[in-house]
Short mmCIF file of C-alpha atoms in Angstrom, two decimals:
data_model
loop_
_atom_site.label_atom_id
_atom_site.label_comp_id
_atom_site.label_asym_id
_atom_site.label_seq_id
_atom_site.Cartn_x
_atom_site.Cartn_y
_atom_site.Cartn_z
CA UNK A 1 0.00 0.00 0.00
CA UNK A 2 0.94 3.56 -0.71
CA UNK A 3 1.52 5.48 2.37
CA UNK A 4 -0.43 7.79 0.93
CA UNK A 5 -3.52 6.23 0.26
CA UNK A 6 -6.50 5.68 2.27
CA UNK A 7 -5.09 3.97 5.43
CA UNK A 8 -8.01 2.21 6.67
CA UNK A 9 -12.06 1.31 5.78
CA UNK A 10 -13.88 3.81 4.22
CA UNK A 11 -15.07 6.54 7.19
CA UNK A 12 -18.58 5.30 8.34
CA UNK A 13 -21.51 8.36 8.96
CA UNK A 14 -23.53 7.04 12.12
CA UNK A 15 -24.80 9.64 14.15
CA UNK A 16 -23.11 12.24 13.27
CA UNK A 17 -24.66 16.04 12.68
CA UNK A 18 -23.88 17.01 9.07
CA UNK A 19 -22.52 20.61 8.58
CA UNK A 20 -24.54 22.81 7.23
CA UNK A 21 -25.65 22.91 3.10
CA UNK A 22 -24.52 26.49 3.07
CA UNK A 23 -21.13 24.93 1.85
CA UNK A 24 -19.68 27.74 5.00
CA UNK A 25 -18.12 24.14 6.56
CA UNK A 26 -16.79 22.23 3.59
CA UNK A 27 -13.20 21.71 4.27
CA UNK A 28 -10.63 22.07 1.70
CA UNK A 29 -9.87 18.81 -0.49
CA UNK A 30 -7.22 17.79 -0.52
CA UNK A 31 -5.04 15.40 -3.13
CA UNK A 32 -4.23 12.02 -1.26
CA UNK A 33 -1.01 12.15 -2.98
CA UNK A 34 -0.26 15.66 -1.80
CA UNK A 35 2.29 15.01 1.44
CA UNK A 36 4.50 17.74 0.59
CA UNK A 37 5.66 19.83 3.85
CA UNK A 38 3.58 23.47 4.17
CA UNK A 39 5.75 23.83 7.51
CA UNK A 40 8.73 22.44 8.85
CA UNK A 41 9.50 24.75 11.85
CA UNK A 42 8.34 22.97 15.48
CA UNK A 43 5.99 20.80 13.05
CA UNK A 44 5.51 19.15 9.57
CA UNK A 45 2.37 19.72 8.41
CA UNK A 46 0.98 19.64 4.26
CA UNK A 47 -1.00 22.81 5.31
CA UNK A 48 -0.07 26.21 6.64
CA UNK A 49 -1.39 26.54 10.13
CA UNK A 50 -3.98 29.57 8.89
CA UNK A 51 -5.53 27.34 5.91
CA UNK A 52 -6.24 24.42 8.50
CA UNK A 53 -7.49 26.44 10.84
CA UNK A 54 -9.97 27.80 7.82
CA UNK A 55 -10.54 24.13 7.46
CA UNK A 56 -11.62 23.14 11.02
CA UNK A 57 -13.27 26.41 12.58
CA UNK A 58 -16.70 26.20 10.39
CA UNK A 59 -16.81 22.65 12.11
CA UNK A 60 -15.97 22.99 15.49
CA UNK A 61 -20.08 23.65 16.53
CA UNK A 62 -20.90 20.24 15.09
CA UNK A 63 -19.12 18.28 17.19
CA UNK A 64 -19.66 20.59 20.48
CA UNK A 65 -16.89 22.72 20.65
CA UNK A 66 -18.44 25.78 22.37
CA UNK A 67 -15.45 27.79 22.77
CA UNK A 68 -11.56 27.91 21.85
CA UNK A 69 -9.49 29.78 25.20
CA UNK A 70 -6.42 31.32 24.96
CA UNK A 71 -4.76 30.37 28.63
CA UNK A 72 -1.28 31.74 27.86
CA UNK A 73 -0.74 34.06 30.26
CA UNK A 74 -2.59 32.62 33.62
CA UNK A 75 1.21 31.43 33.76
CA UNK A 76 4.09 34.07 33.01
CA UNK A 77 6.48 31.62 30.61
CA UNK A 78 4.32 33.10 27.56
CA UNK A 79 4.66 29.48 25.45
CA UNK A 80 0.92 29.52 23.42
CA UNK A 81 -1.35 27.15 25.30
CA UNK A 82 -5.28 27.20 23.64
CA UNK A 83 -8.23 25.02 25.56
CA UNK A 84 -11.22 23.63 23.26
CA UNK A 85 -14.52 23.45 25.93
CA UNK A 86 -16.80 20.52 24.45
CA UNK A 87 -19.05 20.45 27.45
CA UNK A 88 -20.90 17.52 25.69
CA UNK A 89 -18.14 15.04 25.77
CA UNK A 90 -17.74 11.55 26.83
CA UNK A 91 -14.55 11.57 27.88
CA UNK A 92 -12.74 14.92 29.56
CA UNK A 93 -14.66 18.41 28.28
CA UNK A 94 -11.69 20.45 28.08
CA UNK A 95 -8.57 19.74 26.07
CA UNK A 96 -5.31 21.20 25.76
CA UNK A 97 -3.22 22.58 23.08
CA UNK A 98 0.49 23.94 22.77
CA UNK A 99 2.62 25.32 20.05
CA UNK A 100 4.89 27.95 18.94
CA UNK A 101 2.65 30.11 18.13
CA UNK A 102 -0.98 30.87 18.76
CA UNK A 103 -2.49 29.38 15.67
CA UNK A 104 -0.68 26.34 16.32
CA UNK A 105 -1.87 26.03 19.82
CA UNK A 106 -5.67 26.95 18.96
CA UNK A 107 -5.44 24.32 16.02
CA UNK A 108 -3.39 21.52 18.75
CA UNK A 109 -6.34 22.25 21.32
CA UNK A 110 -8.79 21.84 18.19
CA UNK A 111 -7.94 18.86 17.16
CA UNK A 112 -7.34 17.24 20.38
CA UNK A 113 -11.43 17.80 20.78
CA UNK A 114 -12.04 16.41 17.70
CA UNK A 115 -10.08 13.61 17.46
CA UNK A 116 -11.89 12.69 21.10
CA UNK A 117 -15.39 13.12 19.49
CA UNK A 118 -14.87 10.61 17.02
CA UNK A 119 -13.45 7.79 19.28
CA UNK A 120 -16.35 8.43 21.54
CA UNK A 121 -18.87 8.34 18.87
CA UNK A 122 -17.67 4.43 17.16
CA UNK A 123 -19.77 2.41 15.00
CA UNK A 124 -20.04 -1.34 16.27
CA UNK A 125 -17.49 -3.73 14.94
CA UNK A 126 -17.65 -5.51 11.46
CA UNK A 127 -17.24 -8.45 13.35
CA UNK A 128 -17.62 -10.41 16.53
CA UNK A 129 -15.88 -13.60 17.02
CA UNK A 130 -13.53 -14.91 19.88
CA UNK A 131 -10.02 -14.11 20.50
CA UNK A 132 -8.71 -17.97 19.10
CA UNK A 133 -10.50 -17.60 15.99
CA UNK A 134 -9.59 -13.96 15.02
CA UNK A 135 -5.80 -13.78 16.18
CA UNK A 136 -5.04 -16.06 12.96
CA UNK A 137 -6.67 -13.55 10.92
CA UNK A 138 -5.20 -10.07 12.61
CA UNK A 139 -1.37 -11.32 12.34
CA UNK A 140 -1.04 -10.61 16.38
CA UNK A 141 -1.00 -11.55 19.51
CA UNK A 142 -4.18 -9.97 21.26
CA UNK A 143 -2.02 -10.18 24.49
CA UNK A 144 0.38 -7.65 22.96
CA UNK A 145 -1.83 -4.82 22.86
CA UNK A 146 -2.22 -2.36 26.26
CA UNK A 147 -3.97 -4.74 29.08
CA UNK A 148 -5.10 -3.83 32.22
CA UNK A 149 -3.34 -5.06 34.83
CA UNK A 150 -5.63 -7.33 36.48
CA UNK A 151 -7.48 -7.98 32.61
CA UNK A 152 -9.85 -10.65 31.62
CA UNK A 153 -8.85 -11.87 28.44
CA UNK A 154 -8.58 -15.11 27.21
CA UNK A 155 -8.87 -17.11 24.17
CA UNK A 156 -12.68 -17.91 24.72
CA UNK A 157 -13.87 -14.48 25.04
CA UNK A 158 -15.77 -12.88 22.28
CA UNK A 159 -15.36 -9.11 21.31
CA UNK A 160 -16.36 -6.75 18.67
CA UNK A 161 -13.54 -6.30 16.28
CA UNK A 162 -12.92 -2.85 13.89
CA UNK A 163 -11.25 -2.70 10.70
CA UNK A 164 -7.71 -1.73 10.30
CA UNK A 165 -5.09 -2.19 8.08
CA UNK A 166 -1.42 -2.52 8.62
CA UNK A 167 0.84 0.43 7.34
CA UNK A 168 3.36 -1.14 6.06
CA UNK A 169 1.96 -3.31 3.20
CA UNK A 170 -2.02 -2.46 3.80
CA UNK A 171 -3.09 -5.90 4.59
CA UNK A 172 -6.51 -6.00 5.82
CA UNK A 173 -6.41 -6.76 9.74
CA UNK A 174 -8.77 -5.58 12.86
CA UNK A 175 -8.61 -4.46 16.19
CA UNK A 176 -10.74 -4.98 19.32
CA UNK A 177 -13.67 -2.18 19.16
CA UNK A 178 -13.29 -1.90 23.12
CA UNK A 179 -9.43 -1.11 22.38
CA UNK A 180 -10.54 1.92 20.53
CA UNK A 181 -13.44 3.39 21.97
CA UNK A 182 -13.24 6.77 24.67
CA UNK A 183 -16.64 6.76 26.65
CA UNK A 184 -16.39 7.27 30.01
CA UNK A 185 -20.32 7.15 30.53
CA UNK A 186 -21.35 4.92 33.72
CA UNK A 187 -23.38 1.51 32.57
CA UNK A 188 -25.69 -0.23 33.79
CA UNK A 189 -24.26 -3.56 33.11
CA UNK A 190 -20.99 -4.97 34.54
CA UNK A 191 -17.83 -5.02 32.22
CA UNK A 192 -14.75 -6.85 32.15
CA UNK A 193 -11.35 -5.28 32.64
CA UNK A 194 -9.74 -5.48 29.01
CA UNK A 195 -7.60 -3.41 27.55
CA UNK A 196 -6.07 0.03 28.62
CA UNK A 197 -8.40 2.85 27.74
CA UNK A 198 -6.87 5.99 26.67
CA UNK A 199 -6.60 7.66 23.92
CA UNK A 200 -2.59 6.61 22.83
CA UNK A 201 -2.30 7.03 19.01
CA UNK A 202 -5.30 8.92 18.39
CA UNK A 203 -4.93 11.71 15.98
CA UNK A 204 -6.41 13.87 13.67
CA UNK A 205 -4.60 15.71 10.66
CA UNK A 206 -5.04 17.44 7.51
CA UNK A 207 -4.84 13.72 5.65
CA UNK A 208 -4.97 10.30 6.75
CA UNK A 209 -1.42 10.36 6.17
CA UNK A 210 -0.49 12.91 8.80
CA UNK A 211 -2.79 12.00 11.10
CA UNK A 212 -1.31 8.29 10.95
CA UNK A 213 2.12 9.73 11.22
CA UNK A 214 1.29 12.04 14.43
CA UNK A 215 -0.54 8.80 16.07
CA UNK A 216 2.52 6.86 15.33
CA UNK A 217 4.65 9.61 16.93
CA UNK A 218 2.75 9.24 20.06
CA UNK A 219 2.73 5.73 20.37
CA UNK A 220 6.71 5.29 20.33
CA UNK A 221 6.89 8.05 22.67
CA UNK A 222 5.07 6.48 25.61
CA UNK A 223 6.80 2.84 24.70
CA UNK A 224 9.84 5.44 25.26
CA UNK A 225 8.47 6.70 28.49
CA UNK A 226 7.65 3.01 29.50
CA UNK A 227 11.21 1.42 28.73
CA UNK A 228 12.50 4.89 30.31
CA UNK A 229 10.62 4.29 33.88
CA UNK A 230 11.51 5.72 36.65
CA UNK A 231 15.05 6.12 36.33
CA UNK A 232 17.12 8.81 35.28
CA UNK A 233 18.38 9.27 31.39
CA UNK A 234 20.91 11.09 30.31
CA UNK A 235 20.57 14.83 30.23
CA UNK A 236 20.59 17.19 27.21
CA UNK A 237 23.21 20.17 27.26
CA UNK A 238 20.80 22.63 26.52
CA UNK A 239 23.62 25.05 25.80
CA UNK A 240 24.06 23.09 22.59
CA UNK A 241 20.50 23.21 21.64
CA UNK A 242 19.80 25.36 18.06
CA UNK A 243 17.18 25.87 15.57
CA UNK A 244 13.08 25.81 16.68
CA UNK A 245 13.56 25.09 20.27
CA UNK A 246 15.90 27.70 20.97
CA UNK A 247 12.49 29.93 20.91
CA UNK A 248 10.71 28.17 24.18
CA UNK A 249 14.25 27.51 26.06
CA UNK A 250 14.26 31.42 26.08
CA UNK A 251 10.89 32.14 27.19
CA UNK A 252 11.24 29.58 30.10
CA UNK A 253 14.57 31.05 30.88
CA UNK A 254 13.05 34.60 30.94
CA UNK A 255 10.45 33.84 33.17
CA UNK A 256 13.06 32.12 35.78
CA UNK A 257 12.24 28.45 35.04
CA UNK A 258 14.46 25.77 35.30
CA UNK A 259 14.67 23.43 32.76
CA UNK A 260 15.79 19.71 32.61
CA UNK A 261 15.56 17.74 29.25
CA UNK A 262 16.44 13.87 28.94
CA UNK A 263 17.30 11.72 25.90
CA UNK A 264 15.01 8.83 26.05
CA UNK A 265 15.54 5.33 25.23
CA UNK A 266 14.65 4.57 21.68
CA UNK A 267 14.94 1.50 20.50
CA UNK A 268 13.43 3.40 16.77
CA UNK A 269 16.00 5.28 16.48
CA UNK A 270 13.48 8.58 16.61
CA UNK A 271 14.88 11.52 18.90
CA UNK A 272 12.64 11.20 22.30
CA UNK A 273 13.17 14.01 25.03
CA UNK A 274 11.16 14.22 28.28
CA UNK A 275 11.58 17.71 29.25
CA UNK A 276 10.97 18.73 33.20
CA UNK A 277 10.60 22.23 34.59
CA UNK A 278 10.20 23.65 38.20
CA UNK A 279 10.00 27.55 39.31
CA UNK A 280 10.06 29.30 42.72
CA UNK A 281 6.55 30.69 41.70
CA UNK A 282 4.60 27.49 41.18
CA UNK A 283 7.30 24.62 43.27
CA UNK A 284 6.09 21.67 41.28
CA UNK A 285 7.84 19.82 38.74
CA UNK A 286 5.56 19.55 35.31
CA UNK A 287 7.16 17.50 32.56
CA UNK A 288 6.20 17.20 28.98
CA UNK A 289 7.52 14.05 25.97
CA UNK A 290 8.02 14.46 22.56
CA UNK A 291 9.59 11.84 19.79
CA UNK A 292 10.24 12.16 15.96
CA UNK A 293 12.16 11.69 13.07
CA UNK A 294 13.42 15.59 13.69
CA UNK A 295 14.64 16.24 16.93
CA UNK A 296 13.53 19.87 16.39
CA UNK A 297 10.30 18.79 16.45
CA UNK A 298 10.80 16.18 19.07
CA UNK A 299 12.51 18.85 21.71
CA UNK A 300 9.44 21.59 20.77
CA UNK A 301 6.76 18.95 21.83
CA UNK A 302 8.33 18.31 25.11
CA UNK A 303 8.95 21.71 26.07
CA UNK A 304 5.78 23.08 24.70
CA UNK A 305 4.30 20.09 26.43
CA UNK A 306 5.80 21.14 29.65
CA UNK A 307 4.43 24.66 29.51
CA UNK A 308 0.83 23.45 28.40
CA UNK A 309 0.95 20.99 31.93
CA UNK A 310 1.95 23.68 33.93
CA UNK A 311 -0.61 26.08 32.55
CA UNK A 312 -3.30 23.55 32.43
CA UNK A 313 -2.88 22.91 36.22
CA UNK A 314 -3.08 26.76 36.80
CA UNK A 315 -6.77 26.93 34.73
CA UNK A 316 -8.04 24.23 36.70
CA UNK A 317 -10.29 24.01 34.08
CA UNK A 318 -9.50 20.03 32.80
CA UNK A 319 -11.82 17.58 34.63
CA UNK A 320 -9.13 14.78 35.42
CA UNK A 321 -7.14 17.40 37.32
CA UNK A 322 -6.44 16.38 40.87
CA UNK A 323 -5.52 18.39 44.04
CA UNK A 324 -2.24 17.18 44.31
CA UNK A 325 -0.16 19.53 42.33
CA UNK A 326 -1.52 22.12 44.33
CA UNK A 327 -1.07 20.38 47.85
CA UNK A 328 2.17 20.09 47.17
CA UNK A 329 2.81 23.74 46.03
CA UNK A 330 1.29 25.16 49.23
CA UNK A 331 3.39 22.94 51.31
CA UNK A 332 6.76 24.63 49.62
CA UNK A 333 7.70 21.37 48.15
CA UNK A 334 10.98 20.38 48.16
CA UNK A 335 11.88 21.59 44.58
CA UNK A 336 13.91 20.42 41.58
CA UNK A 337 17.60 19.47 43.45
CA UNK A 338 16.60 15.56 44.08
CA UNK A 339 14.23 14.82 41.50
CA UNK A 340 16.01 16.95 38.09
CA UNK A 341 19.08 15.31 36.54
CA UNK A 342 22.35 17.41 36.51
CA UNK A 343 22.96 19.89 33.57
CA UNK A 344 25.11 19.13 30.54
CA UNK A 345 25.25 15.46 29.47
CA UNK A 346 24.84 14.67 25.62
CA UNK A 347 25.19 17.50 22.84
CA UNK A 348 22.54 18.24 20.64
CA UNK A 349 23.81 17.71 17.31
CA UNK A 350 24.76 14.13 19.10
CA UNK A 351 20.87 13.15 18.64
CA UNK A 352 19.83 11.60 15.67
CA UNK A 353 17.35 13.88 13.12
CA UNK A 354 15.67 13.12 9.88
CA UNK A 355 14.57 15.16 7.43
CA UNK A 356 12.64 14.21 4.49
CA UNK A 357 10.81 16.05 2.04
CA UNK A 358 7.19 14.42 2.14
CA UNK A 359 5.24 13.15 5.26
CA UNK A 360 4.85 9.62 2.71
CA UNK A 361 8.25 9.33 3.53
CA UNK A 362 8.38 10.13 6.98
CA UNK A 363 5.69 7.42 8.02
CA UNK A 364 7.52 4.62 5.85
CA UNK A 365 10.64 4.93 7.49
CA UNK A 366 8.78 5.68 10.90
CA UNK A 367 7.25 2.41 10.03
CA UNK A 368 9.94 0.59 9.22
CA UNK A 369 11.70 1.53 12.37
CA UNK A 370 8.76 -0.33 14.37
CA UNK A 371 8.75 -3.47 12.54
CA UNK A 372 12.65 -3.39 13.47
CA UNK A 373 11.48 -3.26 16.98
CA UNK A 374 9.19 -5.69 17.37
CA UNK A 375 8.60 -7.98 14.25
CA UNK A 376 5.16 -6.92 13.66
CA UNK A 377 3.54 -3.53 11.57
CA UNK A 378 1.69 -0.96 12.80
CA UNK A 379 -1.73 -0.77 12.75
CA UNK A 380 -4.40 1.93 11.93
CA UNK A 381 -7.99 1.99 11.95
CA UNK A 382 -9.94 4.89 10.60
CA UNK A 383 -12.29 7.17 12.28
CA UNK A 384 -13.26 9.40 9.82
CA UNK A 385 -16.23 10.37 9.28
CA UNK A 386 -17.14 11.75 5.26
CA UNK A 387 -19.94 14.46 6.15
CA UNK A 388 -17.02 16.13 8.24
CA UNK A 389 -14.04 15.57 5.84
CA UNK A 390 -11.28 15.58 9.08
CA UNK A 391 -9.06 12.58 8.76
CA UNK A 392 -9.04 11.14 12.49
CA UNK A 393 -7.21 7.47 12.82
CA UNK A 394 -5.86 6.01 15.93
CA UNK A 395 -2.59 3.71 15.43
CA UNK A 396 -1.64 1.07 17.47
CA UNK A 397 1.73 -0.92 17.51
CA UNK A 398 1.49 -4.76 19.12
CA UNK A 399 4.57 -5.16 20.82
CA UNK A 400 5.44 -1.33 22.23
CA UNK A 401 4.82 -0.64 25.47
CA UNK A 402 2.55 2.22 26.77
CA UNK A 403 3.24 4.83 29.70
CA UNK A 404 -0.01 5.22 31.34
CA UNK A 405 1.32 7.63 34.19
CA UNK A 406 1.66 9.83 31.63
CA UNK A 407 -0.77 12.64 30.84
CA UNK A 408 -0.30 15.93 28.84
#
């Protein structure tokens, strides 16, 4: 399969409110050949930020989105951090988003929303059949996908099972439907313990393509996070750090923010940093992850992903926040000297960075890098839904491991 074809079933209508016959929230078309980067500074994207943002705001009242908040400055680093407010959702009702600049942010916090609304909102599965009789046909072990803990599966039990393909040749496969839905409603009938619900590898971009490729990008970065644990990797010398990132290192600098960054295990090969930063004005430590082929890119998630933690604890707006940040805050918590690794380390033009030309090539040797891991391809099923036109997939990757302690 070309990475730049269709990536999974044909996106299924359900529910779903259709936009408007006005044609004011028809999205742009795109080519599914057209992977070309629009912008390669912090992120890769096939559109610029102002023409996706033309794409998605006509839509963001059918699915909920009531409001898009600009949060920035409730903290005083000044990195762009946007909230989307879908008070109608299944899952959390506010969702964050960071970037370099505004637009980004609003269109991270957009998206986020989005891609949430769709995995809530999932058709039943094509099929339902035990675990014995459809692990022949899926090319995996069920047991290597995210199980909770104390989980219930076995080869007897029977699931629903959703259409995917695998993204490296696109052979037809599926995934457990339980796997991929978000709905934290209560029920009224007893269920199993299964698999790991989050949303890991969900993503939403301006073509199947790029949202595959962002999904992917997640997923290595918790299995980085997981093999990472709760030890200490080696720090970045962020006086070696150029290009994109130098931007946010500044700001945090400015506002008297210390700033740790660690290179990540990564088996893939893709640059993974897990950035941590503490202040005297707010004494908690608030860490952000980022992985990718360019470790530009990689180092602007996690830093941006620090600042959007740290200013999504000071809204107190997102409804899986808990008390604890601040409990420790008032106590004067001990701050960063124990818990931060020691400045200097590895150099940053000592990290490995790819740079292709088309986001087709950066998911087949993102791909490949997987399969080089752990024997088996990455999966994908789609989400999309056609009378909204936003490609929203979620990926999953039998055989990486998943960080659940980990929330942005």
């Amino acid at each position: 399969m070309s990475s730049t074809a269709p990536v999974g079933p044909a996106g299924r209508g359900g529910g779903a409110p259709r936009p408007g016959a006005d044609g004011g929230v028809a999205p742009t078309r795109l080519s599914p050949d057209d992977t070309r980067k629009a912008r390669v500074s912090g992120t890769h994207r096939v559109l610029a930020p102002a023409e996706t943002l033309r794409r998605i705001e006509p839509l963001l009242p059918v699915v909920g989105i009531t409001r898009l908040a600009d949060v920035t400055w409730l903290d005083d680093i000044g990195i762009p951090v946007h909230q989307a407010i879908r008070p109608g959702s299944r899952t959390i009702s506010v969702s964050q988003g960071k970037g370099l600049t505004h637009e980004l942010a609003r269109i991270s916090a957009a998206m986020e929303s989005i891609e949430s609304w769709h995995a809530e909102r999932l058709d039943p599965g094509e099929v339902t059949a035990t675990v014995a009789d459809m692990e022949p046909i899926c090319g995996y072990r069920v047991r290597d996908l995210p199980l909770e803990p104390r989980h219930h599966l076995w080869p007897g039990v029977e699931l629903e099972w959703t259409a995917a393909r695998r993204l490296d040749d696109g052979a037809d496969t599926f995934l457990p439907t339980e796997l991929l839905r978000l709905d934290g409603r209560v029920r009224d009938t007893w269920m199993p313990p299964l698999f790991v619900q989050n949303s890991n590898g969900l993503a939403a971009g301006n073509t199947v393509a790029e949202a595959a490729l962002h999904g992917l990008y997640e997923v290595i970065e918790r299995d980085c996070l997981a093999r990472a644990g709760t030890g200490t990797s080696p720090a970045l010398d962020l006086t070696t750090v150029d290009g994109p990132a130098r931007e946010p290192l500044e700001l945090m600098e400015a506002a008297e923010v210390e700033v740790r960054v660690e290179v990540l295990p990564s088996p893939t090969g893709l640059a993974c940093f897990l950035a941590t930063i503490w202040s005297e004005e707010f004494p908690v430590l608030f860490a952000g992850a980022g992985a990718h082929l360019d470790r530009d890119v990689a180092l602007c998630r996690a830093l941006t992903e620090a600042a959007q933690s740290r200013a999504t604890q000071i809204a107190g707006a997102r409804d899986d926040l808990t008390t604890g940040a601040y409990r420790r805050a008032a106590a004067g918590w001990s701050g960063p000297s124990a818990s931060l690794p020691e400045a200097g380390g590895v150099t940053y033009d000592g990290i490995a960075s790819v740079r292709n030309a088309s986001l087709a090539d950066d998911l087949r040797t993102t791909v490949a890098s997987v399969l080089s891991v752990t024997g088996r391809a990455p999966l994908v099923a789609d989400h999309t839904r056609p009378e909204l036109g936003i490609p929203v997939v979620r990926v999953v990757c039998p055989g990486l491991g998943h960080e659940t302690a980990f929330t942005s």
